Coordinates of C-alpha atoms in Angstrom, one line a residue:
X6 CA -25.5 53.2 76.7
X7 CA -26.5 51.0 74.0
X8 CA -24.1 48.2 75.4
X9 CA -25.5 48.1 78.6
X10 CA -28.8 48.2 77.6
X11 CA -27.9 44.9 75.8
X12 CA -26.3 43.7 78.6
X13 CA -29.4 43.8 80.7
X14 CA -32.0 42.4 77.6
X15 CA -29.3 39.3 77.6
X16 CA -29.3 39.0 81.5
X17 CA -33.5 39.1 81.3
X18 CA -33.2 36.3 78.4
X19 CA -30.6 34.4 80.7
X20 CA -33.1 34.4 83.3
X21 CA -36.5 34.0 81.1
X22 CA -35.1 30.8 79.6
X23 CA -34.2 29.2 82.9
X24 CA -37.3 29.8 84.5
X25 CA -39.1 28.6 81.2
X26 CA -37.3 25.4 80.3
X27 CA -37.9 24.1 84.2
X28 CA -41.6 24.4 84.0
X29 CA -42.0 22.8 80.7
X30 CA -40.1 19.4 81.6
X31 CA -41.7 19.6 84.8
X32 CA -45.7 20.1 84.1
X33 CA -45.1 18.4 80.7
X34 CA -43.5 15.0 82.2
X35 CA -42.3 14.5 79.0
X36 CA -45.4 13.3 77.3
X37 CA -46.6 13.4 73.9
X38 CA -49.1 16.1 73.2
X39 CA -49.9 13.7 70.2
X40 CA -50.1 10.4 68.9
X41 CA -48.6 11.4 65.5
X42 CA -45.8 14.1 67.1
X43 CA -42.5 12.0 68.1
X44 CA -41.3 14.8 69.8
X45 CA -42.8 16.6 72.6
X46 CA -44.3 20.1 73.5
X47 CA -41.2 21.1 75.6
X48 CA -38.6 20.5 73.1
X49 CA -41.0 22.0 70.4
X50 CA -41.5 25.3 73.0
X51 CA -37.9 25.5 73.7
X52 CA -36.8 25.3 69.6
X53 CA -39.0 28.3 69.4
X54 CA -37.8 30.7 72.1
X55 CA -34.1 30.0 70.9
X56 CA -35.4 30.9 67.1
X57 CA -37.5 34.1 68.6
X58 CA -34.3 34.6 70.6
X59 CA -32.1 34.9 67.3
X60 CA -34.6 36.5 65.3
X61 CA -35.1 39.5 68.1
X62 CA -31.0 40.0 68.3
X63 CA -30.9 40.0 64.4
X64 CA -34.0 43.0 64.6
X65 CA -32.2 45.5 67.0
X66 CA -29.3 45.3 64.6
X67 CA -26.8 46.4 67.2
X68 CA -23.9 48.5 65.9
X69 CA -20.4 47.1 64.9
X70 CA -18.4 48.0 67.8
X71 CA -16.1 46.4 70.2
X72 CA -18.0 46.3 73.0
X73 CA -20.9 44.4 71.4
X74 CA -18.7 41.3 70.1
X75 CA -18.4 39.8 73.6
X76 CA -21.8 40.4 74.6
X77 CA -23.4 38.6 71.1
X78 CA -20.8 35.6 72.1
X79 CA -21.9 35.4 75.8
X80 CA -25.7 35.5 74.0
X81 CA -24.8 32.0 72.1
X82 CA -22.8 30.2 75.2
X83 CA -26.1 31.1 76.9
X84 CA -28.3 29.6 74.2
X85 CA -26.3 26.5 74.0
X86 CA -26.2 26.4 77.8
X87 CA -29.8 25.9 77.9
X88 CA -30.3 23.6 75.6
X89 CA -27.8 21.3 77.6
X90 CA -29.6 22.2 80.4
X91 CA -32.9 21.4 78.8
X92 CA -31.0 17.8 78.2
X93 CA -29.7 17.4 81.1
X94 CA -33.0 17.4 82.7
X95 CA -34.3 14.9 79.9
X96 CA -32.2 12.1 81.1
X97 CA -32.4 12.7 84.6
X98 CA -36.7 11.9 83.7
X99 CA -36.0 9.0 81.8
X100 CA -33.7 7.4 84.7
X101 CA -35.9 8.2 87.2
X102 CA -38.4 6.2 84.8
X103 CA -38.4 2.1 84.8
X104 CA -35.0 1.7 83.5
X105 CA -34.1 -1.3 85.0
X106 CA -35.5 -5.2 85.1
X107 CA -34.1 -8.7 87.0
X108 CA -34.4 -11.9 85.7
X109 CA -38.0 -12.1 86.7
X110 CA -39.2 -8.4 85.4
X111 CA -39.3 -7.6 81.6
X112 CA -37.9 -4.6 80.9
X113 CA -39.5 -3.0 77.8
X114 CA -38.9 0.4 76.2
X115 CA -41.6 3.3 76.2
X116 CA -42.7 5.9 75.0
X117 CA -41.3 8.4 77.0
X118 CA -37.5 7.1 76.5
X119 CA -38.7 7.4 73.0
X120 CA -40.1 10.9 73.3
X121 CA -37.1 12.1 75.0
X122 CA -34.4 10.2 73.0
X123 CA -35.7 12.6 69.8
X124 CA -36.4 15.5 71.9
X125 CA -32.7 15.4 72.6
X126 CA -32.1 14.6 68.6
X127 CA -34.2 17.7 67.7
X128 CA -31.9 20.2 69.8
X129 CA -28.8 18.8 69.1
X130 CA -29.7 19.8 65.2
X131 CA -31.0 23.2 66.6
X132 CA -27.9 23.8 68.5
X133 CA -25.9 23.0 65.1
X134 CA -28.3 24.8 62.9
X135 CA -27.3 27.9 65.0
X136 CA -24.0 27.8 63.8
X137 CA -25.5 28.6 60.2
X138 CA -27.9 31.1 61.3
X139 CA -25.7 33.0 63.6
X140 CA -22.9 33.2 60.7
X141 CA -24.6 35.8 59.2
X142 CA -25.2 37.8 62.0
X143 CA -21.2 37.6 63.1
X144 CA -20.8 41.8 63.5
X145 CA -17.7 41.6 65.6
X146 CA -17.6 38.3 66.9
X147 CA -16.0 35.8 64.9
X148 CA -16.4 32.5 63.4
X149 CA -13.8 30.7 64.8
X150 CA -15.3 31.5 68.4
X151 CA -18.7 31.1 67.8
X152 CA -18.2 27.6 66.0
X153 CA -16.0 26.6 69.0
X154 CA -18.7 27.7 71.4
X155 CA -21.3 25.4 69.4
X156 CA -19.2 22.2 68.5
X157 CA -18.7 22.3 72.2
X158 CA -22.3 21.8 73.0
X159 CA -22.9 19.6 70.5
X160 CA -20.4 17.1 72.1
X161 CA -21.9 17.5 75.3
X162 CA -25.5 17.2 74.4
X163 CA -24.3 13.8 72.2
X164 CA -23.1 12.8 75.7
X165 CA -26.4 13.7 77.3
X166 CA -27.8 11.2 74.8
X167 CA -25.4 8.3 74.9
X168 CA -25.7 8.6 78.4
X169 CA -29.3 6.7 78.3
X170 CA -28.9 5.0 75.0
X171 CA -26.0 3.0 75.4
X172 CA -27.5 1.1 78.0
X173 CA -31.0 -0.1 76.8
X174 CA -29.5 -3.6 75.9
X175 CA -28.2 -3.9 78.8
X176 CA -31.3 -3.0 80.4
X177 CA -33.0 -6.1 78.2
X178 CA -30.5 -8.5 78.3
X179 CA -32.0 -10.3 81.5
X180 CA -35.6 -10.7 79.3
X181 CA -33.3 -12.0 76.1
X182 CA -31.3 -14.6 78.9
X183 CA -35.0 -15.7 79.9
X184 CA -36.4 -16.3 76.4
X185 CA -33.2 -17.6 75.1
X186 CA -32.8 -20.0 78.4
X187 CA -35.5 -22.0 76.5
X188 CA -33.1 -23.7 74.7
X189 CA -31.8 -25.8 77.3
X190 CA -35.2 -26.6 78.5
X191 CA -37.5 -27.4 75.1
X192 CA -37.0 -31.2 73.3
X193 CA -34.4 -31.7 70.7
X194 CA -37.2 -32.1 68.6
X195 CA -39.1 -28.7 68.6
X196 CA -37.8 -26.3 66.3
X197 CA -35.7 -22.9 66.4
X198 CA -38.2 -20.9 65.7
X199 CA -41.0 -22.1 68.0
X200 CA -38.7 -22.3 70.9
X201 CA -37.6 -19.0 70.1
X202 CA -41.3 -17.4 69.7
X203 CA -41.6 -15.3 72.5
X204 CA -38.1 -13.8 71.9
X205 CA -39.3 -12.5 68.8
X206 CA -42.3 -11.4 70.0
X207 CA -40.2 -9.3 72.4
X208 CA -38.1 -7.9 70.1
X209 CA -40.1 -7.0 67.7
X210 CA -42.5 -5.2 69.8
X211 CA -39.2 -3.0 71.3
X212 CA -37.4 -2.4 67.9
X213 CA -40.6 -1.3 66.3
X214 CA -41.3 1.3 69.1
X215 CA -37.4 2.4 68.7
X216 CA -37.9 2.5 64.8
X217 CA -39.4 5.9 65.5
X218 CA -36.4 7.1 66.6
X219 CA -35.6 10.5 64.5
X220 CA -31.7 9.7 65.1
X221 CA -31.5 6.7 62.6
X222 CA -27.2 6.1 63.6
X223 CA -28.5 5.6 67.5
X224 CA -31.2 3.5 66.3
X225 CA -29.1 1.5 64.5
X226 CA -26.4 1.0 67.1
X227 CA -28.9 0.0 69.8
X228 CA -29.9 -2.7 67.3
X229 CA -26.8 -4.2 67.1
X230 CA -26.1 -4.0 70.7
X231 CA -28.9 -6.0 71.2
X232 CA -28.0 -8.9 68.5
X233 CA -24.7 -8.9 70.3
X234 CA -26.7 -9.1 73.8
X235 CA -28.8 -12.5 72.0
X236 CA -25.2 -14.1 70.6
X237 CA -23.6 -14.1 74.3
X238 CA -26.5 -15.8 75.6
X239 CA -26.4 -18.1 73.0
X240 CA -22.8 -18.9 73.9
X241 CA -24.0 -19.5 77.5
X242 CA -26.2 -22.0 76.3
X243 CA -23.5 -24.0 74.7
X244 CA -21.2 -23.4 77.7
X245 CA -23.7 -24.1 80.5
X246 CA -25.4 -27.4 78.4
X247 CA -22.8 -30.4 79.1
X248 CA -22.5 -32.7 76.4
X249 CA -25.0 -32.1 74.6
X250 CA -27.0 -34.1 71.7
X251 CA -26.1 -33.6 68.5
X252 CA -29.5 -32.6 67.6
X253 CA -29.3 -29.8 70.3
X254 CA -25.7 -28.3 68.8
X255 CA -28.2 -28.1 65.6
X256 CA -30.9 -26.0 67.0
X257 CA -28.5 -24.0 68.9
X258 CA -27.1 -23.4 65.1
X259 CA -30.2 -23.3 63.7
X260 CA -31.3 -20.3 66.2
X261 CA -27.9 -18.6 65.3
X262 CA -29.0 -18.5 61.2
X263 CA -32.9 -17.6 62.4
X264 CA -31.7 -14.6 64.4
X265 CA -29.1 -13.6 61.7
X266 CA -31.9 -13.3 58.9
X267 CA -34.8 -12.0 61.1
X268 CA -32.2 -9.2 62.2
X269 CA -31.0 -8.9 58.4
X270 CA -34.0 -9.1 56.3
X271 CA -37.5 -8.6 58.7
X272 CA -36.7 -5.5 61.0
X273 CA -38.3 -3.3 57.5
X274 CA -35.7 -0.2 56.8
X275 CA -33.6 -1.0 60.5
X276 CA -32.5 -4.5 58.8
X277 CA -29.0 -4.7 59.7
X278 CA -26.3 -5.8 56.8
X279 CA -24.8 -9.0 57.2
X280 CA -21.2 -7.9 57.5
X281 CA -22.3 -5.9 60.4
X282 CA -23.6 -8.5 62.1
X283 CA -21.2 -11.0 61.4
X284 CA -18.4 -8.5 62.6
X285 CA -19.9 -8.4 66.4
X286 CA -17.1 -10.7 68.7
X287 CA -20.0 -12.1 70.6
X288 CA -21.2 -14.3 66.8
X289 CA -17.7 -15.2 66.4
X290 CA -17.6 -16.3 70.3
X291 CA -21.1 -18.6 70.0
X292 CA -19.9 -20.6 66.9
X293 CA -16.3 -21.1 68.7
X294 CA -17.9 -22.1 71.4
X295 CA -19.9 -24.6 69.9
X296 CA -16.9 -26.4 68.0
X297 CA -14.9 -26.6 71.6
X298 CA -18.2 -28.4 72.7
X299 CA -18.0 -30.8 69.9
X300 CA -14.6 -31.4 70.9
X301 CA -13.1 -34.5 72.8
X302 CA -12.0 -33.4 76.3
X303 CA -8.5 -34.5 76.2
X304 CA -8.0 -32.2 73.4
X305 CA -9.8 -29.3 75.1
X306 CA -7.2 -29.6 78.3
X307 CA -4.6 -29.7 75.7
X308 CA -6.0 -26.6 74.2
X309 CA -6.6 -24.9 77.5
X310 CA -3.1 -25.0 78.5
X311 CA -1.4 -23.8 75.5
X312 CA -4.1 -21.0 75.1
X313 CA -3.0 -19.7 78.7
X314 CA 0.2 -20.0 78.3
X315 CA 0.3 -18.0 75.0
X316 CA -2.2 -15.3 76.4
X317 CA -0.1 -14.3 79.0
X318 CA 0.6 -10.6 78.7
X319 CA 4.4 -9.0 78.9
X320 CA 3.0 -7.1 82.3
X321 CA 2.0 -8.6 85.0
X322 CA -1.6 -8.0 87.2
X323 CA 0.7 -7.0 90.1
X324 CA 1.2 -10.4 92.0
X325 CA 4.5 -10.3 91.7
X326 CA 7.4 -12.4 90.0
X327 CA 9.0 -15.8 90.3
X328 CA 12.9 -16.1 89.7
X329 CA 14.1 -19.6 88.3
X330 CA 17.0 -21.4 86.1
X331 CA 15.1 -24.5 83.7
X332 CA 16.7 -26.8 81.4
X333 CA 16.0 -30.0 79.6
X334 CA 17.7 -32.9 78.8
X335 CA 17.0 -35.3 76.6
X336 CA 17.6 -39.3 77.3
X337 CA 18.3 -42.5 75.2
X338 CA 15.5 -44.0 76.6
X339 CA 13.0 -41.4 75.1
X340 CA 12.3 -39.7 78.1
X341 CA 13.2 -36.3 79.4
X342 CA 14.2 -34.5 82.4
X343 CA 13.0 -31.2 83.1
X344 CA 15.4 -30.1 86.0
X345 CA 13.6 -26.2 87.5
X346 CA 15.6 -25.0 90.3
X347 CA 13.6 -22.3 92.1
X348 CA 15.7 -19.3 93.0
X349 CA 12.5 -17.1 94.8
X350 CA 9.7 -14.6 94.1
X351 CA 9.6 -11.0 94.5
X352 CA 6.5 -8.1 95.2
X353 CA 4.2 -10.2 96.1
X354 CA 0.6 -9.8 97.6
X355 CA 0.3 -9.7 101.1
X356 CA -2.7 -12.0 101.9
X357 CA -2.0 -12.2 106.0
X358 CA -3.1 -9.6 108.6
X359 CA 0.5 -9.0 109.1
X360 CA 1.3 -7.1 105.9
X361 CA 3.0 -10.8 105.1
X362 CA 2.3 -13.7 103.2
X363 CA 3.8 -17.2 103.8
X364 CA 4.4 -18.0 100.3
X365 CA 5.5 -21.6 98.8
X366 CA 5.2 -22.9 95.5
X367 CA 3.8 -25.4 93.4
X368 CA 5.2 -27.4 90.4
X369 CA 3.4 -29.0 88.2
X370 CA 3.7 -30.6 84.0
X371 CA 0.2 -30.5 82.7
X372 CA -1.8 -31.8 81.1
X373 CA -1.9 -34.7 83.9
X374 CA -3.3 -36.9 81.4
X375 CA -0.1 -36.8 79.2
X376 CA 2.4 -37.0 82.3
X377 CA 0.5 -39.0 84.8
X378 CA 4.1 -39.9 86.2
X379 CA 4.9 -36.3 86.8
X380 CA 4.3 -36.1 90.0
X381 CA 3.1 -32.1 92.1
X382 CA 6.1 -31.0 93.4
X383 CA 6.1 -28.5 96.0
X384 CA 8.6 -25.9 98.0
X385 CA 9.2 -25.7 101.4
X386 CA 7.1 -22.4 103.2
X387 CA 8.8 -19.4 104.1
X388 CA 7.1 -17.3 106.8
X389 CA 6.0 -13.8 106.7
X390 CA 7.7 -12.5 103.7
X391 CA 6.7 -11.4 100.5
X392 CA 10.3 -11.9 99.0
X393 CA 11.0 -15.6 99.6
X394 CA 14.3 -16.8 98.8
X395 CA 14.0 -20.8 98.3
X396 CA 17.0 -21.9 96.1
X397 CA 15.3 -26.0 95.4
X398 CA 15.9 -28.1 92.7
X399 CA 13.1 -30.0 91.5
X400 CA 13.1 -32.9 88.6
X401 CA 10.6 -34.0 86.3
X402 CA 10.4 -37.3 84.0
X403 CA 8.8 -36.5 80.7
X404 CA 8.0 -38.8 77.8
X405 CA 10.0 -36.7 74.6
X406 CA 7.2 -37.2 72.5
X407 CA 4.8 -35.3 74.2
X408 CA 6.9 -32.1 74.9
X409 CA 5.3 -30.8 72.3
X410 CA 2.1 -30.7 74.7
X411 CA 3.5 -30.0 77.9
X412 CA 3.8 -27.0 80.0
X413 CA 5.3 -26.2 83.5
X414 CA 2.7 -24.6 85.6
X415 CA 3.7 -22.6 88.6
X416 CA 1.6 -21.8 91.3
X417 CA 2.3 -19.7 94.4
X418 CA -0.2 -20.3 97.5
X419 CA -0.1 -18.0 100.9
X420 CA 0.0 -20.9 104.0
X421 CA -2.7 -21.3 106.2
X422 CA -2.8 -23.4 108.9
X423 CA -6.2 -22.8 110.4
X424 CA -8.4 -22.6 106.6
X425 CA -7.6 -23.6 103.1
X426 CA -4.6 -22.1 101.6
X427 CA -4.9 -18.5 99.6
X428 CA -4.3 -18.8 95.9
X429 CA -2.0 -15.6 95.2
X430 CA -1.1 -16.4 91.5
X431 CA 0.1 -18.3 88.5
X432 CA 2.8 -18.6 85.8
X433 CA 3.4 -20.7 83.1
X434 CA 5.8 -22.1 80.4
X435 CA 5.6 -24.4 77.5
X436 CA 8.2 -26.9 77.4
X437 CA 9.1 -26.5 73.9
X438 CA 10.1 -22.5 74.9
X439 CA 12.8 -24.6 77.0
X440 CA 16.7 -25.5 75.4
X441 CA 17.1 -28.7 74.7
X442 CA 20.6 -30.6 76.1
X443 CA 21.9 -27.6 76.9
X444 CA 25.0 -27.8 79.6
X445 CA 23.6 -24.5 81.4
X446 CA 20.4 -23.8 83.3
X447 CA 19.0 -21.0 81.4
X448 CA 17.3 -18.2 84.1
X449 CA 13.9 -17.2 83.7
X450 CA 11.9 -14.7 85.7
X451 CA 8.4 -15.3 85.5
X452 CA 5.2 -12.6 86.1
X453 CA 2.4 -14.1 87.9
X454 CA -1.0 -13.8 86.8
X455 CA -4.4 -14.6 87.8
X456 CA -6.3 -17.0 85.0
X457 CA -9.8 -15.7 83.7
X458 CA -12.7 -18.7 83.4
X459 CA -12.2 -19.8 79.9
X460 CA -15.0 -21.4 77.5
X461 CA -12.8 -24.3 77.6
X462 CA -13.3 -24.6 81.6
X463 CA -16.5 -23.9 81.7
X464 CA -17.6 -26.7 79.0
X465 CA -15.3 -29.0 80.9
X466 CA -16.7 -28.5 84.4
X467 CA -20.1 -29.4 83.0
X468 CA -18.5 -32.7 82.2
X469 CA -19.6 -34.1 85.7
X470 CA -19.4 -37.9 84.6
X471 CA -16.3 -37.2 82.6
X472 CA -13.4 -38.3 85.0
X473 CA -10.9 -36.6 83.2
X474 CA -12.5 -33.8 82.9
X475 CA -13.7 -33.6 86.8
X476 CA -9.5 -34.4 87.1
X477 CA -8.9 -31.3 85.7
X478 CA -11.6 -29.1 86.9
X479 CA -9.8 -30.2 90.3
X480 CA -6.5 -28.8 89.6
X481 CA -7.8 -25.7 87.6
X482 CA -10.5 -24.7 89.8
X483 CA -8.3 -23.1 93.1
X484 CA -6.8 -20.8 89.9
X485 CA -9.5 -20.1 87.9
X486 CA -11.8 -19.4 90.6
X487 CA -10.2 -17.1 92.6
X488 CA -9.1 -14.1 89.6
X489 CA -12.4 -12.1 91.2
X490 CA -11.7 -12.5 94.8
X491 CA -8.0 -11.9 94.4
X492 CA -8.9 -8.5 92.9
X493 CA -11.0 -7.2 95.3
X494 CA -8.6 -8.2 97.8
X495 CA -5.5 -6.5 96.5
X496 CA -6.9 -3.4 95.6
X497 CA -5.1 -0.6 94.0
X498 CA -2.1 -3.3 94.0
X499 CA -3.6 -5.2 90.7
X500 CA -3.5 -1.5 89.0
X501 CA 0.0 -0.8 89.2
X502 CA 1.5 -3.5 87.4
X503 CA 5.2 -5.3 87.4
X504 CA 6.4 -4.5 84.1
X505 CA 8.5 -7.8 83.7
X506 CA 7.9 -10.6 81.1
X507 CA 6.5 -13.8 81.7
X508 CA 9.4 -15.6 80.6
X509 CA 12.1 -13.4 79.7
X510 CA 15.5 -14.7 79.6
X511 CA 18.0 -12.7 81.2
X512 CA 20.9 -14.7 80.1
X513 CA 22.7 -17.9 80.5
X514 CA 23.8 -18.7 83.7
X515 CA 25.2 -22.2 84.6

């Protein structure tokens, strides 16, 4: 009788706390009953009905029996329930709150995030504290269980939290592109720090609002999200600024060392150590960035090409695979030939309505300012297949002293006679991979892949008066422009993956 009597009590609780924790969030709207409080009445209320909860169980002082194990364990999933419940409707306020901006909004953080972001703190140490409390109380349920039960919530409720956390640089990032933007706009001859004025203004107002946070590891993990949010934009300054001034690459540096030591030294106790800051990619990215700027754009296409050709991943996106036999042979007359003969591709994209593609390929050796003589070559089209057997020999005249630079690009294009033809994908070789005077055509088999808009492209296609760089933007731009639509288009296709190498050898073969 005593069981069931418990039974019932736990179902009225069950119910009570429900009701309870619905009306609270709902009447309260999350506000602070107080300037001074950093947490509000709702969390406060709910702390004290799970205490008065625990305190009542540990005054009946049921008896050690069987029967009354699984009813104190369903007592704690119940307690931990509602306090993820209780969560759970805490960040479905805050989103409903204004948790977004545009370019032309400012997105700032207030008080309620805050309020809610250590309401969530509070219970998540109330829903570990319980583990303590309750451990005395075990009777016949044991420890194992009931910490299972509570490390459980725990990880859900920290989920809860990131869920709304994470984001907030995101969220500011269009105010920091704004402020940062000024960059490109002020006079060489204004300073870092005045240019920069409203940035800091911004910041400052927003970390000293999230300085309150009560969960100091949250607080300082949004901090460095957002120095990582200010480094990218400063990195899209140098990319989106062609040829700029020296004294512009110096206040973009300048602005780098004035955000480092207002982030490391004037944010109080949320200062964040150099190391850390140091450590994100995006400060690595900026000052890369600005040394490829600085650099002369014959050596950036040089640099470009041997980048993508040694970034090329053992799997392919998916586009399929091109089958071909290279060699090169050196001359007495200090040039080269580079004879490919094209075998085919294979599991390629269909691009055409058919469920086809009319592939052919392209050869080229880049860069084109080093081989000027080495002129596009191109295969003949083969209709509505997506494994095109082309068997072509192809030859390419190559000064021996720049093989060191060169690489054989690749490029496979679906036919279209009506618009402009559809880039499927791209593969690539460097020419010093290739044997030298060898009496066999060694056979490679190639995976295609879809390029990614590099730094180096995008510093180069701001290089509008640089006819060399325009030259190149030219070639590069049907590739390096198309890796977003390509992936929409093929779908589920770009998931699978061809698991062949992008230039392994599968023998000699004459």
């Amino acid at each position: 009788h005593f069981s069931e009597l418990l039974k019932k009590w736990t179902h009225i609780v069950q119910n009570k706390l429900n009701s309870h924790s619905e009306k609270l969030i709902i009447m309260e709207k999350i506000q602070s009953d107080s300037t001074i409080e950093e947490s509000s009445l709702s969390a406060r209320e709910i702390m004290r009905g799970v205490k008065n909860i625990i305190k009542c169980w540990s005054d009946i002082n049921a008896p050690i029996c069987s029967q009354n194990g699984p009813i104190f364990e369903n007592l704690v999933a119940m307690l931990c329930a509602h306090l993820h419940s209780y969560t759970s409707q805490l960040k479905s306020l805050v989103v409903e709150m204004r948790y977004h901006a545009t370019y032309d909004t400012q997105f700032d953080i207030q008080d309620e995030m805050l309020i809610a972001f250590n309401n969530m703190h509070l219970l998540r140490q109330l829903n570990l504290a319980m583990e303590e409390e309750l451990r005395m109380k075990l009777w016949t349920c044991s420890y194992e269980k009931l910490q299972e039960i509570i490390q459980a919530n725990d990880l859900a409720l920290k989920q809860e939290e990131i869920a709304i956390t994470a984001g907030l640089a995101d969220k500011m990032e269009p105010s920091i592109e704004r402020f940062v933007f000024e960059l490109k706009k002020a006079n060489p001859d204004v300073s870092a720090s005045q240019v920069l004025g409203m940035l800091m203004d911004y910041l400052d107002s927003n970390i000293a609002l999230i300085s309150r946070m009560q969960d100091k590891g949250t607080l300082s993990n949004i901090v460095v999200n957002i120095w990582g949010k200010i480094c990218m934009k400063l990195k899209d300054v140098v990319e989106t600024k062609p040829e700029l001034e020296e004294e512009h690459y110096e206040r973009v540096g300048d602005s780098l060392k004035f955000l480092k030591h207002h982030f490391q030294n004037n944010l109080g106790e949320n200062g964040v150590p150099e190391e850390q800051l140091i450590a994100q990619p995006a400060f690595t990215q900026v000052l890369d960035t600005m040394d490829l700027q600085k650099m002369d754009t014959t050596e950036l296409i040089i640099r470009h090409y041997k980048e993508q050709s040694e970034e090329r991943g053992e799997r392919s996106t998916g586009a399929g695979v091109i089958d071909l036999k290279l060699s090169l042979k050196e001359r007495r007359d200090g040039k080269a030939i580079l004879f490919a003969k094209l075998l085919g591709a294979r599991e390629l994209i269909a691009l055409d309505t058919n469920g086809k593609s009319d592939p052919f390929i392209q050869l080229q050796v880049v860069p084109h300012h080093l081989f000027p003589d080495c002129e596009l070559k191109q295969s003949t089209v083969k209709k509505s297949t997506l494994e095109p057997i082309y068997n072509e020999m192809f030859e390419f005249i190559i000064p021996q002293d720049q093989i060191c630079n060169g690489v054989l690009v690749l490029t496979v294009f679906d036919y279209d006679f009506i618009s402009a033809n559809d880039f499927e994908g791209e593969a690539m070789v460097r020419l010093t991979d290739l044997p030298r005077n060898s009496e066999q055509h060694v056979k490679w088999t190639m995976a295609l892949h879809r390029p990614k808009q590099d730094s180096i492209y995008k510093i180069l296609a701001g290089r509008v008066n640089d006819k060399v760089a325009t030259k190149f933007v030219e070639i590069r731009r049907k590739a390096m422009e198309a890796e977003e639509f390509m992936l929409a288009e093929s779908g589920a296709s770009s998931t699978t993956g061809s698991k062949v190498s992008l230039a392994q050898r599968h023998g000699s073969e004459s």
